[in-house]
mmCIF file of C-alpha atoms in Angstrom:
data_model
loop_
_atom_site.group_PDB
_atom_site.id
_atom_site.type_symbol
_atom_site.label_atom_id
_atom_site.label_comp_id
_atom_site.label_asym_id
_atom_site.label_seq_id
_atom_site.Cartn_x
_atom_site.Cartn_y
_atom_site.Cartn_z
ATOM 1 C CA MET A 1 177.856 51.010 75.351
ATOM 2 C CA LYS A 2 176.574 54.205 73.750
ATOM 3 C CA THR A 3 173.347 55.625 75.204
ATOM 4 C CA ILE A 4 170.882 57.643 73.154
ATOM 5 C CA ASP A 5 168.075 59.187 75.222
ATOM 6 C CA ILE A 6 164.861 59.687 73.218
ATOM 7 C CA THR A 7 162.548 60.598 76.103
ATOM 8 C CA LYS A 8 162.267 64.227 75.005
ATOM 9 C CA ALA A 9 161.443 63.188 71.462
ATOM 10 C CA ILE A 10 158.491 61.070 72.574
ATOM 11 C CA SER A 11 157.160 63.542 75.143
ATOM 12 C CA PRO A 12 153.675 64.824 74.260
ATOM 13 C CA LYS A 13 153.432 68.464 73.240
ATOM 14 C CA SER A 14 151.656 70.090 76.142
ATOM 15 C CA ASP A 15 151.930 72.894 78.678
ATOM 16 C CA GLN A 16 151.794 70.445 81.587
ATOM 17 C CA LEU A 17 153.102 67.095 82.765
ATOM 18 C CA ASN A 18 151.075 64.240 81.262
ATOM 19 C CA ALA A 19 150.691 60.566 82.097
ATOM 20 C CA ASP A 20 152.433 59.784 78.803
ATOM 21 C CA ASP A 21 155.524 61.563 80.150
ATOM 22 C CA LEU A 22 155.760 58.732 82.676
ATOM 23 C CA LEU A 23 155.481 55.842 80.224
ATOM 24 C CA VAL A 24 159.209 55.211 80.590
ATOM 25 C CA GLY A 25 158.819 54.840 84.353
ATOM 26 C CA PRO A 26 158.045 56.672 87.612
ATOM 27 C CA ARG A 27 159.575 60.058 88.328
ATOM 28 C CA THR A 28 160.571 61.528 91.671
ATOM 29 C CA ILE A 29 160.138 65.294 91.794
ATOM 30 C CA ARG A 30 161.117 68.052 94.209
ATOM 31 C CA ILE A 31 158.417 70.716 94.432
ATOM 32 C CA ARG A 32 159.651 74.280 93.890
ATOM 33 C CA ASP A 33 156.365 76.193 93.698
ATOM 34 C CA VAL A 34 152.589 75.750 93.900
ATOM 35 C CA GLN A 35 150.143 78.093 92.179
ATOM 36 C CA VAL A 36 146.337 78.158 92.336
ATOM 37 C CA SER A 37 144.087 79.632 89.642
ATOM 38 C CA ASN A 38 140.572 79.162 88.280
ATOM 39 C CA GLY A 39 139.452 76.430 85.912
ATOM 40 C CA GLU A 40 139.092 72.657 85.826
ATOM 41 C CA GLN A 41 142.721 72.153 86.899
ATOM 42 C CA PRO A 42 143.206 74.943 89.422
ATOM 43 C CA VAL A 43 146.434 73.742 91.069
ATOM 44 C CA SER A 44 149.775 73.836 89.248
ATOM 45 C CA ILE A 45 152.747 72.202 90.932
ATOM 46 C CA PHE A 46 156.112 73.276 89.554
ATOM 47 C CA PHE A 47 159.142 71.092 90.220
ATOM 48 C CA ASP A 48 162.864 71.024 89.577
ATOM 49 C CA GLY A 49 163.552 70.308 85.909
ATOM 50 C CA ASP A 50 159.920 70.737 84.845
ATOM 51 C CA ASP A 51 160.801 72.792 81.744
ATOM 52 C CA ASN A 52 157.998 75.102 82.917
ATOM 53 C CA LYS A 53 155.475 72.285 82.383
ATOM 54 C CA PRO A 54 153.809 71.937 85.798
ATOM 55 C CA TRP A 55 152.013 68.933 87.146
ATOM 56 C CA LYS A 56 148.297 69.717 87.492
ATOM 57 C CA PRO A 57 147.079 66.992 89.837
ATOM 58 C CA ALA A 58 143.597 65.535 89.717
ATOM 59 C CA LYS A 59 141.491 65.814 92.868
ATOM 60 C CA SER A 60 142.440 62.337 94.055
ATOM 61 C CA ALA A 61 146.154 63.175 93.904
ATOM 62 C CA LEU A 62 145.541 66.517 95.632
ATOM 63 C CA ARG A 63 143.727 64.694 98.427
ATOM 64 C CA VAL A 64 146.755 62.426 98.868
ATOM 65 C CA LEU A 65 149.155 65.383 99.096
ATOM 66 C CA ALA A 66 146.919 67.229 101.553
ATOM 67 C CA ALA A 67 146.344 64.125 103.681
ATOM 68 C CA VAL A 68 150.070 63.622 104.225
ATOM 69 C CA TRP A 69 151.549 67.130 104.014
ATOM 70 C CA GLY A 70 148.579 69.200 105.178
ATOM 71 C CA GLY A 71 146.217 71.545 103.371
ATOM 72 C CA ASN A 72 148.604 74.513 103.200
ATOM 73 C CA ALA A 73 150.293 73.926 99.839
ATOM 74 C CA ALA A 74 152.920 76.574 100.613
ATOM 75 C CA LYS A 75 154.409 73.975 102.970
ATOM 76 C CA TRP A 76 154.786 71.444 100.157
ATOM 77 C CA ILE A 77 157.605 73.440 98.594
ATOM 78 C CA GLY A 78 160.899 71.596 98.938
ATOM 79 C CA MET A 79 159.229 68.232 99.480
ATOM 80 C CA HIS A 80 159.709 65.184 97.243
ATOM 81 C CA CYS A 81 157.204 62.681 95.884
ATOM 82 C CA THR A 82 157.183 59.977 93.222
ATOM 83 C CA LEU A 83 154.686 60.063 90.363
ATOM 84 C CA PHE A 84 153.701 57.197 88.082
ATOM 85 C CA ASN A 85 151.360 56.495 85.203
ATOM 86 C CA ASP A 86 148.397 54.472 86.451
ATOM 87 C CA GLU A 87 147.156 52.878 83.248
ATOM 88 C CA SER A 88 143.910 51.786 84.918
ATOM 89 C CA VAL A 89 142.613 55.361 85.155
ATOM 90 C CA THR A 90 139.555 55.713 82.928
ATOM 91 C CA TRP A 91 137.793 58.558 81.186
ATOM 92 C CA ALA A 92 134.283 58.018 79.789
ATOM 93 C CA GLY A 93 134.733 54.300 80.341
ATOM 94 C CA VAL A 94 138.025 54.078 78.439
ATOM 95 C CA ALA A 95 141.385 53.384 80.092
ATOM 96 C CA VAL A 96 143.520 56.443 79.293
ATOM 97 C CA GLY A 97 146.020 56.464 82.135
ATOM 98 C CA GLY A 98 146.573 59.136 84.746
ATOM 99 C CA ILE A 99 149.220 60.502 87.085
ATOM 100 C CA ARG A 100 149.165 59.033 90.570
ATOM 101 C CA VAL A 101 151.392 59.361 93.642
ATOM 102 C CA SER A 102 153.190 56.255 94.919
ATOM 103 C CA HIS A 103 155.776 57.560 97.410
ATOM 104 C CA MET A 104 156.039 60.702 99.549
ATOM 105 C CA GLU A 105 158.737 62.255 101.664
ATOM 106 C CA GLY A 106 157.672 62.843 105.247
ATOM 107 C CA LEU A 107 156.491 59.266 105.812
ATOM 108 C CA SER A 108 158.515 56.689 107.731
ATOM 109 C CA LYS A 109 155.994 53.898 107.101
ATOM 110 C CA PRO A 110 153.240 53.236 104.534
ATOM 111 C CA ARG A 111 149.999 55.135 105.050
ATOM 112 C CA THR A 112 146.661 53.904 103.721
ATOM 113 C CA LEU A 113 144.138 56.571 102.805
ATOM 114 C CA ASN A 114 140.468 56.023 101.999
ATOM 115 C CA LEU A 115 139.806 58.388 99.114
ATOM 116 C CA THR A 116 136.648 59.195 97.205
ATOM 117 C CA LYS A 117 136.928 57.482 93.827
ATOM 118 C CA THR A 118 133.481 58.054 92.382
ATOM 119 C CA ARG A 119 130.335 59.562 93.826
ATOM 120 C CA GLY A 120 129.459 57.651 96.981
ATOM 121 C CA LYS A 121 132.351 55.221 96.633
ATOM 122 C CA LYS A 122 135.749 55.185 98.294
ATOM 123 C CA ALA A 123 138.902 53.221 97.593
ATOM 124 C CA ALA A 124 141.959 52.547 99.724
ATOM 125 C CA VAL A 125 145.238 53.976 98.443
ATOM 126 C CA THR A 126 148.528 53.149 100.139
ATOM 127 C CA ILE A 127 151.365 55.681 99.893
ATOM 128 C CA GLN A 128 154.887 54.408 100.494
ATOM 129 C CA PRO A 129 157.646 56.320 102.300
ATOM 130 C CA LEU A 130 160.122 58.087 100.033
ATOM 131 C CA ILE A 131 163.615 57.951 101.478
ATOM 132 C CA ILE A 132 165.896 60.696 100.165
ATOM 133 C CA GLU A 133 169.568 59.826 100.522
ATOM 134 C CA ARG A 134 171.219 62.322 102.852
ATOM 135 C CA GLU A 135 174.756 62.755 104.084
ATOM 136 C CA SER A 136 175.071 65.790 106.335
ATOM 137 C CA LYS A 137 174.288 66.152 110.037
ATOM 138 C CA ALA A 138 171.415 68.518 109.199
ATOM 139 C CA ASP A 139 169.971 66.010 106.738
ATOM 140 C CA LYS A 140 169.899 63.330 109.439
ATOM 141 C CA PHE A 141 168.121 65.707 111.821
ATOM 142 C CA ARG A 142 165.607 66.486 109.054
ATOM 143 C CA ALA A 143 164.815 62.807 108.492
ATOM 144 C CA ARG A 144 164.392 62.226 112.214
ATOM 145 C CA LEU A 145 162.104 65.244 112.595
ATOM 146 C CA PHE A 146 159.827 63.862 109.868
ATOM 147 C CA GLU A 147 159.558 60.622 111.860
ATOM 148 C CA VAL A 148 158.629 62.591 114.978
ATOM 149 C CA ALA A 149 155.909 64.436 113.043
ATOM 150 C CA GLU A 150 154.170 61.089 112.391
ATOM 151 C CA ASP A 151 154.576 59.727 115.921
ATOM 152 C CA ALA A 152 151.517 60.072 118.151
ATOM 153 C CA GLU A 153 153.709 59.855 121.252
ATOM 154 C CA LYS A 154 156.150 62.599 120.280
ATOM 155 C CA SER A 155 155.968 66.353 119.699
ATOM 156 C CA VAL A 156 157.539 68.298 116.832
ATOM 157 C CA ALA A 157 157.838 71.380 119.032
ATOM 158 C CA ASP A 158 159.743 69.461 121.703
ATOM 159 C CA ALA A 159 162.024 67.791 119.154
ATOM 160 C CA TRP A 160 162.713 71.087 117.358
ATOM 161 C CA ALA A 161 163.695 72.714 120.656
ATOM 162 C CA LYS A 162 166.478 70.137 121.022
ATOM 163 C CA VAL A 163 167.993 70.783 117.580
ATOM 164 C CA PRO A 164 171.285 72.717 117.784
ATOM 165 C CA GLU A 165 171.022 76.307 116.574
ATOM 166 C CA ASP A 166 173.603 75.848 113.809
ATOM 167 C CA VAL A 167 171.613 72.880 112.479
ATOM 168 C CA LYS A 168 168.364 74.895 112.612
ATOM 169 C CA THR A 169 170.039 77.570 110.508
ATOM 170 C CA GLU A 170 171.076 74.985 107.914
ATOM 171 C CA LEU A 171 167.646 73.365 107.880
ATOM 172 C CA GLY A 172 165.922 76.702 107.327
ATOM 173 C CA ALA A 173 163.266 78.553 109.276
ATOM 174 C CA ASP A 174 160.426 77.222 107.107
ATOM 175 C CA LEU A 175 161.007 73.601 108.110
ATOM 176 C CA ILE A 176 159.322 73.890 111.516
ATOM 177 C CA ASP A 177 156.093 75.138 109.900
ATOM 178 C CA GLN A 178 156.294 72.293 107.384
ATOM 179 C CA LEU A 179 156.755 69.755 110.182
ATOM 180 C CA LEU A 180 153.821 71.140 112.153
ATOM 181 C CA GLU A 181 151.586 70.785 109.064
ATOM 182 C CA ILE A 182 152.657 67.149 108.644
ATOM 183 C CA GLU A 183 152.126 66.496 112.360
ATOM 184 C CA LYS A 184 148.592 67.911 112.175
ATOM 185 C CA ALA A 185 147.806 65.905 109.021
ATOM 186 C CA ALA A 186 149.006 62.699 110.728
ATOM 187 C CA GLN A 187 146.872 63.491 113.766
ATOM 188 C CA ASP A 188 143.822 64.132 111.584
ATOM 189 C CA HIS A 189 144.432 60.817 109.837
ATOM 190 C CA ARG A 190 144.529 58.941 113.140
ATOM 191 C CA GLU A 191 141.369 60.644 114.388
ATOM 192 C CA ASN A 192 139.336 60.329 111.189
ATOM 193 C CA ASP A 193 140.485 57.008 109.738
ATOM 194 C CA PRO A 194 138.807 54.104 111.578
ATOM 195 C CA ASN A 195 141.571 51.754 110.404
ATOM 196 C CA ALA A 196 144.429 53.898 111.733
ATOM 197 C CA ALA A 197 144.107 52.733 115.357
ATOM 198 C CA VAL A 198 143.993 49.089 114.281
ATOM 199 C CA ASP A 199 147.043 49.558 112.046
ATOM 200 C CA ALA A 200 148.930 51.160 114.941
ATOM 201 C CA LEU A 201 148.014 48.288 117.270
ATOM 202 C CA ASN A 202 149.054 45.659 114.734
ATOM 203 C CA GLU A 203 152.367 47.415 114.211
ATOM 204 C CA SER A 204 153.049 47.591 117.955
ATOM 205 C CA LEU A 205 152.313 43.873 118.291
ATOM 206 C CA GLY A 206 154.679 43.075 115.429
#
């Protein structure tokens, strides 16, 4: 059957990614650059195929990215996440929709974050693991290293030392810094989230 794609025709005219761009469904992006400037939306996240229309995340989405990938946004480059239009997002009491994160690469299991929603109030947000299909030997090492970065009993530095040199070359020198950021973010989550220890215990008990 013939397919006629009208998504570009219905896209809002704007210099950035909008919630309306996701009306047809969630979108998984690969980050290619992050830029910070002044203004109400200081962070611009550029991604593959963005048509130079970056995603300018709200503070809640930025907190999610930083909680999982660490606060150094330079280490987010090359990572994948899935964005969706949360129609429950309100502005001045009216539901207008907003871009939220549902899945992130670098997680091997769901992670629940308690984020500030409004002044003095927090809400739990659960981010799901994003599994990127991989074929090569290096890709399998990469996926395993991400799992190690989350594991309280394992060390990224120790795991990286065991990776063959040819695989390290293929993975790229920046990956170890990226993994260390994720490891630190996971450690901070365990130390600062009172529910993290309980979640870990429940998981170990099955």
